[in-house]
Short mmCIF file of C-alpha atoms and ligand atoms in Angstrom, two decimals:
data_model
loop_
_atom_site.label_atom_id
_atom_site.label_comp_id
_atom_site.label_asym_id
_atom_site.label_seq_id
_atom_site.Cartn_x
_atom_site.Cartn_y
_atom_site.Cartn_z
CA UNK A 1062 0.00 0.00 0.00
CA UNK A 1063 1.57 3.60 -0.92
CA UNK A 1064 1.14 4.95 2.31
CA UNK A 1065 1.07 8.43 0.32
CA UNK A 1066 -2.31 7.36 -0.99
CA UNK A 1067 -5.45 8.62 1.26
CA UNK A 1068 -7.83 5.67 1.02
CA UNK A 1069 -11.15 7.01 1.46
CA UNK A 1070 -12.73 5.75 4.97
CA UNK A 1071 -11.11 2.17 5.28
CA UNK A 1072 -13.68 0.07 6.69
CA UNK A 1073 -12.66 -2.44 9.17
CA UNK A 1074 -14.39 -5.81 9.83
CA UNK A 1075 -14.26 -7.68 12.77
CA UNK A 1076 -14.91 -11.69 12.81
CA UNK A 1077 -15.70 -13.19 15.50
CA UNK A 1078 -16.93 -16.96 15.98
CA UNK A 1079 -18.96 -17.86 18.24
CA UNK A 1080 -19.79 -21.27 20.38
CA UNK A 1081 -21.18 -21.51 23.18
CA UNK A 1082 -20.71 -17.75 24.44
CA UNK A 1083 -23.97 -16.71 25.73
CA UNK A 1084 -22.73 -16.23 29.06
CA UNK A 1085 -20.22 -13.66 28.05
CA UNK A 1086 -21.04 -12.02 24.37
CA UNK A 1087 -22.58 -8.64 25.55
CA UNK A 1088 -19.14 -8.46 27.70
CA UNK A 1089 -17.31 -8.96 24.16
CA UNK A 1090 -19.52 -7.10 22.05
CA UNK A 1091 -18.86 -3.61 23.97
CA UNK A 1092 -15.37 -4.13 24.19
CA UNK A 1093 -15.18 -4.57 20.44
CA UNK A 1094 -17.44 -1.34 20.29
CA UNK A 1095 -15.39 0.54 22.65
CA UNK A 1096 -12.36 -0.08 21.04
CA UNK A 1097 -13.79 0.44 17.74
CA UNK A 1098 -15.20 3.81 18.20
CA UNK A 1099 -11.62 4.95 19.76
CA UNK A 1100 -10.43 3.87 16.64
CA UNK A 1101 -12.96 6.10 15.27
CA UNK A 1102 -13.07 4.49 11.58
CA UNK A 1103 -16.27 2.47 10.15
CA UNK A 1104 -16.76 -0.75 11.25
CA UNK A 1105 -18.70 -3.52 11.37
CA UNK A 1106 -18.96 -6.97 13.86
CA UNK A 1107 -19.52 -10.20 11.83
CA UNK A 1108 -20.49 -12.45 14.29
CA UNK A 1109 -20.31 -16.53 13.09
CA UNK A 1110 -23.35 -18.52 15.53
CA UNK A 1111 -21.11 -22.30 14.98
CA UNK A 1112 -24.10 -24.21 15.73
CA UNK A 1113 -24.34 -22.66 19.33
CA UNK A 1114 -26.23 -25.24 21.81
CA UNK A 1115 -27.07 -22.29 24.53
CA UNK A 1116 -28.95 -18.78 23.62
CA UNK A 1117 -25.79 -17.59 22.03
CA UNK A 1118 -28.08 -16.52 19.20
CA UNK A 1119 -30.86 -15.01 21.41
CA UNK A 1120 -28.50 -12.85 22.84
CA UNK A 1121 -26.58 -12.03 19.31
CA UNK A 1122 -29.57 -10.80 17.94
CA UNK A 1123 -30.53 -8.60 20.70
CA UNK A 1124 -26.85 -7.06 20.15
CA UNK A 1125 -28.04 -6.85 16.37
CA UNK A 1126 -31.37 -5.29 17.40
CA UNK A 1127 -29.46 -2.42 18.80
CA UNK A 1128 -26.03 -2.14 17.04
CA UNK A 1129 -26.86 -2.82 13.28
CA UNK A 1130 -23.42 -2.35 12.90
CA UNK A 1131 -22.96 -5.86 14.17
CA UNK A 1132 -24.16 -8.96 11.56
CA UNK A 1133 -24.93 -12.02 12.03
CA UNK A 1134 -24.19 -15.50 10.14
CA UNK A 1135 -26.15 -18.28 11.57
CA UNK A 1136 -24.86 -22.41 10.79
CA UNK A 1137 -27.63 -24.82 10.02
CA UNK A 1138 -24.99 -26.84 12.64
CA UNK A 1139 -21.61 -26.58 13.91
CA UNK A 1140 -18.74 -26.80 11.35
CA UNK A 1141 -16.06 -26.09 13.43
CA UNK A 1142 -14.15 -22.62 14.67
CA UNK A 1143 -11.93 -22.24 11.63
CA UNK A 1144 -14.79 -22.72 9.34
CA UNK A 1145 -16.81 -20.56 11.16
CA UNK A 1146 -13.79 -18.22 10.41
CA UNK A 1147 -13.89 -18.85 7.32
CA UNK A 1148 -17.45 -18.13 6.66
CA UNK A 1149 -17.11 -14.83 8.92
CA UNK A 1150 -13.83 -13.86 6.14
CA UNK A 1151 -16.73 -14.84 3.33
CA UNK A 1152 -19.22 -12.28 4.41
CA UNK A 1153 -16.62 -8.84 5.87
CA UNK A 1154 -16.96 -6.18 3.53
CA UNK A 1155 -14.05 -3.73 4.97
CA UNK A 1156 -10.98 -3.05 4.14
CA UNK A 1157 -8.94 -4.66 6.81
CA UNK A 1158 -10.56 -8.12 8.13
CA UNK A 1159 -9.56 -8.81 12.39
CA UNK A 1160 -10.22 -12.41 13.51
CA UNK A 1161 -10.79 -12.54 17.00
CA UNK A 1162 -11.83 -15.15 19.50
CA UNK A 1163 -15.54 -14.34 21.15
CA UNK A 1164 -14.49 -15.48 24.72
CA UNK A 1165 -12.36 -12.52 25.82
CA UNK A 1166 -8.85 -14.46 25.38
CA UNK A 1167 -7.67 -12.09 22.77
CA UNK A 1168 -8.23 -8.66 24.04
CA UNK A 1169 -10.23 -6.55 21.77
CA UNK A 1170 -7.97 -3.36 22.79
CA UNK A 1171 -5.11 -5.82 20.43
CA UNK A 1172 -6.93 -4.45 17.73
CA UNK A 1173 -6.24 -0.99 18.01
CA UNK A 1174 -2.14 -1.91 17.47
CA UNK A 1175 -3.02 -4.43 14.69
CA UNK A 1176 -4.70 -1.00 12.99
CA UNK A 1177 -1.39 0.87 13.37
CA UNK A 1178 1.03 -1.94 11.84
CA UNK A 1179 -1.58 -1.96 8.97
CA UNK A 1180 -1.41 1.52 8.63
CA UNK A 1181 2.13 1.77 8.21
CA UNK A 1182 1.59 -0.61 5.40
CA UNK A 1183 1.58 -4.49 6.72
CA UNK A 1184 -0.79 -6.83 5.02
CA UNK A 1185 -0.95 -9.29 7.85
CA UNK A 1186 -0.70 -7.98 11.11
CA UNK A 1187 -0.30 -11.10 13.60
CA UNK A 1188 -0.80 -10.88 17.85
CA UNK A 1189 1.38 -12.71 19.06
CA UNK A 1190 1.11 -14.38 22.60
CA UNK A 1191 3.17 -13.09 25.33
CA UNK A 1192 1.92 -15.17 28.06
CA UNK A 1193 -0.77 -17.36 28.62
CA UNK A 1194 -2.62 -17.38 32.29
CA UNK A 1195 -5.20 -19.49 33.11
CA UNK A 1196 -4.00 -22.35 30.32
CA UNK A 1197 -3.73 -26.31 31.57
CA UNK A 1198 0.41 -27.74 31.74
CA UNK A 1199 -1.15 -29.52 29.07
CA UNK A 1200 -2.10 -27.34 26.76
CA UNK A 1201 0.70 -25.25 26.92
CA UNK A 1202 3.33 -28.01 26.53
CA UNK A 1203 1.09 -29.18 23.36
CA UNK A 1204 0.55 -25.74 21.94
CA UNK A 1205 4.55 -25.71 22.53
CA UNK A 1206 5.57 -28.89 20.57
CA UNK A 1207 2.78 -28.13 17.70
CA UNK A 1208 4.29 -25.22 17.04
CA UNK A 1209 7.97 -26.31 16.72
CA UNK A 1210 6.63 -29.24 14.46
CA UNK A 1211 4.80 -27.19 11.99
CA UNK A 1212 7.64 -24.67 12.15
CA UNK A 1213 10.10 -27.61 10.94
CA UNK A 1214 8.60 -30.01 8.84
CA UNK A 1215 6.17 -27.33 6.57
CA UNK A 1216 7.68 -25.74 3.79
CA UNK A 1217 6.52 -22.64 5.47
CA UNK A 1218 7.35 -20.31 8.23
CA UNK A 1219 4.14 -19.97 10.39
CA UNK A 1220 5.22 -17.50 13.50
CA UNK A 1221 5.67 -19.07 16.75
CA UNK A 1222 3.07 -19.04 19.45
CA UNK A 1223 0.60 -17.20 17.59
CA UNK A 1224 -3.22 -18.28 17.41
CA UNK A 1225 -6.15 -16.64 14.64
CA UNK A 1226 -6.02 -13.80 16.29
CA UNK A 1227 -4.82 -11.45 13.20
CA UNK A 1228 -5.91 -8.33 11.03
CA UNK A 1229 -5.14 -9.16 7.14
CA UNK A 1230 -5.61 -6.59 4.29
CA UNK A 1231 -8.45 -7.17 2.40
CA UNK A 1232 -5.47 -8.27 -0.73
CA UNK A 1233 -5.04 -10.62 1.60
CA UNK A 1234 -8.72 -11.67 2.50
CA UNK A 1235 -8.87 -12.11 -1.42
CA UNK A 1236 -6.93 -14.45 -1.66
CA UNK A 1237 -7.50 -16.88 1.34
CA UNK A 1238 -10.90 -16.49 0.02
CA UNK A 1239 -10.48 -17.71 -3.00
CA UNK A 1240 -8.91 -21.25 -1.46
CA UNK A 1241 -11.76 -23.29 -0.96
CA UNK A 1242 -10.02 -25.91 0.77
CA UNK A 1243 -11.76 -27.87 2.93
CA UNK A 1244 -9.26 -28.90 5.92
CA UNK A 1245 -8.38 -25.36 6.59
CA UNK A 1246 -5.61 -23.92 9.35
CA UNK A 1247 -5.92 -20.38 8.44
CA UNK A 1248 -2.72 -19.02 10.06
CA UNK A 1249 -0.62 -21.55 7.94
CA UNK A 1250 -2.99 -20.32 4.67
CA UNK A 1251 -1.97 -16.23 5.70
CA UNK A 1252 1.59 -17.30 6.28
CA UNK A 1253 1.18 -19.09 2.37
CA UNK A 1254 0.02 -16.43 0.83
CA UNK A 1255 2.82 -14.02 1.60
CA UNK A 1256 2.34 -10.10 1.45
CA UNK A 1257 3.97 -8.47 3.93
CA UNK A 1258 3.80 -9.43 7.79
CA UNK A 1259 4.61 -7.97 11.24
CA UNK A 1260 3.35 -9.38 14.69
CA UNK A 1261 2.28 -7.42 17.76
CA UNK A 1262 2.60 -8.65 20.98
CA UNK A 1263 -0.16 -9.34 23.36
CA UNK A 1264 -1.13 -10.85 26.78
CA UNK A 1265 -3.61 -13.80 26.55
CA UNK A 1266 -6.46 -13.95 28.68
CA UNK A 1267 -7.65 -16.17 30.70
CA UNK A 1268 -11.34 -17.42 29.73
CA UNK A 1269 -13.64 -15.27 31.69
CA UNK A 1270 -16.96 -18.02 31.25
CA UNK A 1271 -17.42 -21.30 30.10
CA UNK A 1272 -14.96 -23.61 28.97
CA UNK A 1273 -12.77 -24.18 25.90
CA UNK A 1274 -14.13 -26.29 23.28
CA UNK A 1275 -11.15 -27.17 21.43
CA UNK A 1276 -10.67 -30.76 23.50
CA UNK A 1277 -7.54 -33.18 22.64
CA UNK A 1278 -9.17 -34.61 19.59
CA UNK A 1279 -10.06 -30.94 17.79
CA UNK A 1280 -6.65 -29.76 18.70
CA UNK A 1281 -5.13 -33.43 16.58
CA UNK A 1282 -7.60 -32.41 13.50
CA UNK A 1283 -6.26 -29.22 13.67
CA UNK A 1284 -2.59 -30.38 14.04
CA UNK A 1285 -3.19 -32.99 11.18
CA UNK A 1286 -4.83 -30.39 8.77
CA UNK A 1287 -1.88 -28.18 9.37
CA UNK A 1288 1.01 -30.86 8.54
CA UNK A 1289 -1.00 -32.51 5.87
CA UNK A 1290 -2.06 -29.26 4.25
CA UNK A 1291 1.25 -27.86 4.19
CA UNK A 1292 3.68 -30.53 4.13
CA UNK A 1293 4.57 -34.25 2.48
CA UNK A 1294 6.70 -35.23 5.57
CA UNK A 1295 4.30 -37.65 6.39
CA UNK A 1296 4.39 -39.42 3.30
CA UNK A 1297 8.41 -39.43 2.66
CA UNK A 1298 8.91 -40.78 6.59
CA UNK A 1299 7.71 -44.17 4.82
CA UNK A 1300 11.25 -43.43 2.22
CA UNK A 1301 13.01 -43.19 5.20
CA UNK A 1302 11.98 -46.09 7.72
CA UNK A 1303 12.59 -48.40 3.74
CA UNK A 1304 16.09 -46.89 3.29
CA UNK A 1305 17.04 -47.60 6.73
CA UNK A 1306 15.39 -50.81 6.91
CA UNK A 1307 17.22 -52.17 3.11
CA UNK A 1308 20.13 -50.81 5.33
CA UNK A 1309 19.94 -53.10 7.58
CA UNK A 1310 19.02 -56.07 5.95
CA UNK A 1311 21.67 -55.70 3.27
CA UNK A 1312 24.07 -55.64 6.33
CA UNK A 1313 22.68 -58.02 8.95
CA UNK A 1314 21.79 -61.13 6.76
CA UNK A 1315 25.88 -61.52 5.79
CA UNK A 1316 26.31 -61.39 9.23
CA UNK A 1317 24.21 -63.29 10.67
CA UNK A 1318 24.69 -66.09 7.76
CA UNK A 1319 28.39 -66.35 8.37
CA UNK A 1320 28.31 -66.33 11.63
CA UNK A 1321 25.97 -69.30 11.96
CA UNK A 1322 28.24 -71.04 8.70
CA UNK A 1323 31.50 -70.50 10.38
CA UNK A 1324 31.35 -70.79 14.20
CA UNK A 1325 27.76 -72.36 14.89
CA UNK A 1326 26.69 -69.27 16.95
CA UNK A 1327 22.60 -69.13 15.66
CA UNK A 1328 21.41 -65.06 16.56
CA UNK A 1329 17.66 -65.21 15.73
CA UNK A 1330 16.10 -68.68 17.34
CA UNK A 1331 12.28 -70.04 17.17
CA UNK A 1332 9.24 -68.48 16.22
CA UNK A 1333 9.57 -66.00 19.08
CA UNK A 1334 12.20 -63.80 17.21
CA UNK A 1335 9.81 -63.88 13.96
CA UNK A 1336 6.69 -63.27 15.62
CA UNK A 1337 8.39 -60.03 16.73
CA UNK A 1338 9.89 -59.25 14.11
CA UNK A 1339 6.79 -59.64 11.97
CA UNK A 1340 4.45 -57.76 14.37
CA UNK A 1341 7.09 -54.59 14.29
CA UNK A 1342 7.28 -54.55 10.71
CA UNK A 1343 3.56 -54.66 10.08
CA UNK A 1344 2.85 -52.12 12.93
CA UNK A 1345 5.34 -49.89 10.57
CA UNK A 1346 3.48 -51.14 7.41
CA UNK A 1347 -0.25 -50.03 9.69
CA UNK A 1348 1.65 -46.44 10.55
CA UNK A 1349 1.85 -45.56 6.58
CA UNK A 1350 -1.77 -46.63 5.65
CA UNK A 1351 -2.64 -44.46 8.53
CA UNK A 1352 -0.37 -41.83 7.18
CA UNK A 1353 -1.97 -42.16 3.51
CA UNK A 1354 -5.31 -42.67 4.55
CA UNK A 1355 -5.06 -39.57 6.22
CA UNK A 1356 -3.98 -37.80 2.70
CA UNK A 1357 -6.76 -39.65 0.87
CA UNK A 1358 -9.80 -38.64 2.76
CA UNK A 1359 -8.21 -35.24 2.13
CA UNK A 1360 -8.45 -35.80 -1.02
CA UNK A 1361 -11.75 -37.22 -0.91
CA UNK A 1362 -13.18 -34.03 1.57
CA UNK A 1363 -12.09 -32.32 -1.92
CA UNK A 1364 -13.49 -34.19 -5.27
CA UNK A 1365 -16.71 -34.24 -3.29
CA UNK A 1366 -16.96 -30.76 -3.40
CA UNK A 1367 -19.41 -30.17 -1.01
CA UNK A 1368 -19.25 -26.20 0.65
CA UNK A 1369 -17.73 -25.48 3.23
CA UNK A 1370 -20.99 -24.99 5.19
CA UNK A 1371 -24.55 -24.34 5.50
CA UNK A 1372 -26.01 -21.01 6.49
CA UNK A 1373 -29.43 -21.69 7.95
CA UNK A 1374 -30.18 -17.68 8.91
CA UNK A 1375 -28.52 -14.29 8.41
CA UNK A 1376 -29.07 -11.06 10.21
CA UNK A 1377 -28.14 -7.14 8.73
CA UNK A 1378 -26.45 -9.41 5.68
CA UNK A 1379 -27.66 -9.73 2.70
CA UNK A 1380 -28.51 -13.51 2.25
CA UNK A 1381 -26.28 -15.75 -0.59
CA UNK A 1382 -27.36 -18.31 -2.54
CA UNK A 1383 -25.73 -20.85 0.30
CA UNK A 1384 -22.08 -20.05 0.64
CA UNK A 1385 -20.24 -17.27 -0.39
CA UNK A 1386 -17.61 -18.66 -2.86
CA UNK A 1387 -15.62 -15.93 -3.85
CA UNK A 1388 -14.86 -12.93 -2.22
CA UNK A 1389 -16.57 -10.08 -4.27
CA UNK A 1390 -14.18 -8.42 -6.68
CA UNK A 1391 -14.01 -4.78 -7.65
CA UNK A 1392 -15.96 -5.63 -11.22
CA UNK A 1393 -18.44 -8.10 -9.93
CA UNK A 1394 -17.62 -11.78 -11.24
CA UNK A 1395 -19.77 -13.49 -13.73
CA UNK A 1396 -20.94 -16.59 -11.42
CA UNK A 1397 -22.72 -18.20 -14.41
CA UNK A 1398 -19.35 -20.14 -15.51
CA UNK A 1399 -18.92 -21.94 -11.84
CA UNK A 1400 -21.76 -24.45 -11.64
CA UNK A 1401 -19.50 -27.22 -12.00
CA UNK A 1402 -20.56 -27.92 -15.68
CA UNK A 1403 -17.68 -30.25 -17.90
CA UNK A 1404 -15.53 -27.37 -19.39
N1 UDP B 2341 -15.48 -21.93 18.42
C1 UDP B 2341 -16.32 -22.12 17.32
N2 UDP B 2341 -16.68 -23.39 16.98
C2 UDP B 2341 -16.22 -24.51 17.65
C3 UDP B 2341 -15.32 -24.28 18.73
C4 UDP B 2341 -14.98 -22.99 19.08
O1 UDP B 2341 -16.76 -21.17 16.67
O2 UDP B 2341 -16.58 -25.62 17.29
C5 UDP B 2341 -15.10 -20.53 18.77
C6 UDP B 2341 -15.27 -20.17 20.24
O3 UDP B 2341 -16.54 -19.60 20.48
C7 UDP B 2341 -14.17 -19.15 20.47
C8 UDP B 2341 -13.09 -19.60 19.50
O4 UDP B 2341 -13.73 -20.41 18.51
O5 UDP B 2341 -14.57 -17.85 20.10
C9 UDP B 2341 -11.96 -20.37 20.16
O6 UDP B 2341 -12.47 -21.50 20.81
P1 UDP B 2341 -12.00 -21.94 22.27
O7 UDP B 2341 -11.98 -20.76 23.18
O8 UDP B 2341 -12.86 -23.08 22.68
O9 UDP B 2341 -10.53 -22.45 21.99
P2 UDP B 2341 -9.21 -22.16 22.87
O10 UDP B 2341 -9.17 -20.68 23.10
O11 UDP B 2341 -9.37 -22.93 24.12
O12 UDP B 2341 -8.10 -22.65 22.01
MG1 MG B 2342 -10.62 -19.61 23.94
#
């Protein structure tokens, strides 16, 4: 961005999804406000209702009733929080897009230095974590080793200890938008699409009501997504463990032949020894189906083609045709050529 340029009025969206929250969404929605109206440029509140199971709707709504500045996306069912994201990203109009948590753990005040990195010209302005109160051992130590993984076996550098929390240029909204994958990790899809990126730091919060809903199985999808949408480690460890293993063979059979020929001495005795040896190598053999399977429902999640999710209701939005599959362009798109028809 020519920083010499005066955009006229930037707009700046806020996304926020949004399980479960009831208890605490008025608390979030006037700290967004507040900090938003210091900020003093146009905004709006996209808030995504992931299949909420309490009156996180009821109460979004009455927000809605009396803020039209903040719009609602309502799933037919819960898809998940980085689809929810995703949806949110679908439907912001401004300028500059923030992703932030509904539960309080990412301060909305963050936003107001995310603003100023973007204003001196970063496209991605991450928050990243300074500490972490309130967080299990667990979790931490997890969080930890994910992010060390990612950061050495992807082909891409995803910052350290950062979470969605983010603002991203609309250039940048553009293009995540326009990758319609379905087994998404958005920070490792803004670290692949480049532009130019600064972090901010930031305390994390403690959660101020109910209780995280990212158990140990969401956090595995979401670690799995994130090496198997942005790496083939998986699939070469299988090169590997067969190099090492000829390796070994092509050493240990002359040994263990000659040994047994020329003084008597017999290593590997009995069925015990192959039964072992057997079960090992097929446990390996089980690891890399795993490993492929893993790629190939990927695959599948893709040919079916199915979108990304349902939106039952919308409120202060105007209503698509389903999902939004493009983000709108400057000259609007001709949708006619994208029903899937045989080119
Ligand atoms: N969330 C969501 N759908 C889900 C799970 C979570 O939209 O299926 C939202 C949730 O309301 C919150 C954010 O995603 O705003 C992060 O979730 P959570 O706080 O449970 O994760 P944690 O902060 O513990 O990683
Ligand atoms: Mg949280």
């Amino acid at each position: 961005m020519n920083p010499s340029e005066t955009p006229q009025k930037p707009m700046i969206s806020i996304v926020a999804p949004v399980y479960n929250e009831g208890e605490g969404i008025h608390k979030f929605y006037e700290r967004v406000r507040d900090t938003m109206d210091r900020i003093g440029e146009p905004w709006e509140l996209v808030m995504v209702n992931d299949g909420s199971r309490d009156n996180s709707l009821e109460q979004m709504r009455l927000i809605h009733e009396r803020d039209p500045r903040v719009r609602l996306l309502d799933f037919a069912r819960n898809f998940g929080h980085q689809i929810a994201v995703t949806a949110g990203m679908d439907y912001a109009s401004g300028d500059a897009v923030v992703i932030i948590d509904s539960d309080l753990q990412d301060p909305p005040e963050t936003i107001a230095d995310l603003v100023q990195k973007w204003r001196e010209g970063y496209e991605v302005v991450y928050a990243v974590r300074r500490k972490r109160p309130g967080e299990t051992w667990f979790k931490l130590m997890t969080a930890k080793l994910f992010y060390r993984t990612i950061y050495r076996i992807t082909e891409i550098d995803i910052p350290l200890d950062t979470g969605d929390f983010r603002l991203m240029d609309r250039r940048v909204v553009n293009a995540i938008n326009n990758m319609r994958e379905h087994n998404r990790f958005i920070r490792g899809m803004t670290s692949w699409v480049g532009f130019r990126q600064a972090g901010v730091l930031y305390d994390r919060h403690a959660r101020e009501w109910g209780k995280t809903n990212y158990p140990l199985r969401k956090m595995i999808k979401l670690a799995w997504d994130a090496v198997t949408g942005f790496s083939f480690f998986p699939l070469r460890i299988a090169m590997y463990a067969s190099f090492w293993l000829f390796i070994l063979s092509v050493l240990g059979i002359p040994i263990v032949s000659l040994l047994r020929l020329a003084t008597g001495i017999q290593f590997f005795e009995g069925q015990a020894t192959s039964i072992v040896v057997i079960l090992l190598l097929s446990s390996f053999q089980f690891f890399f189906f795993f490993v492929m399977g893993q790629y190939l429902g990927r695959i599948y999640d893709e040919v079916r083609g199915r979108p990304l999710y349902i939106v039952a209701d919308t409120f202060g939005i105007q209503r698509q045709n389903g999902e939004r599959h493009r983000a709108p362009q400057p000259p609007p798109v001709d949708m006619q050529g994208e029903d899937g028809s045989k080119g």
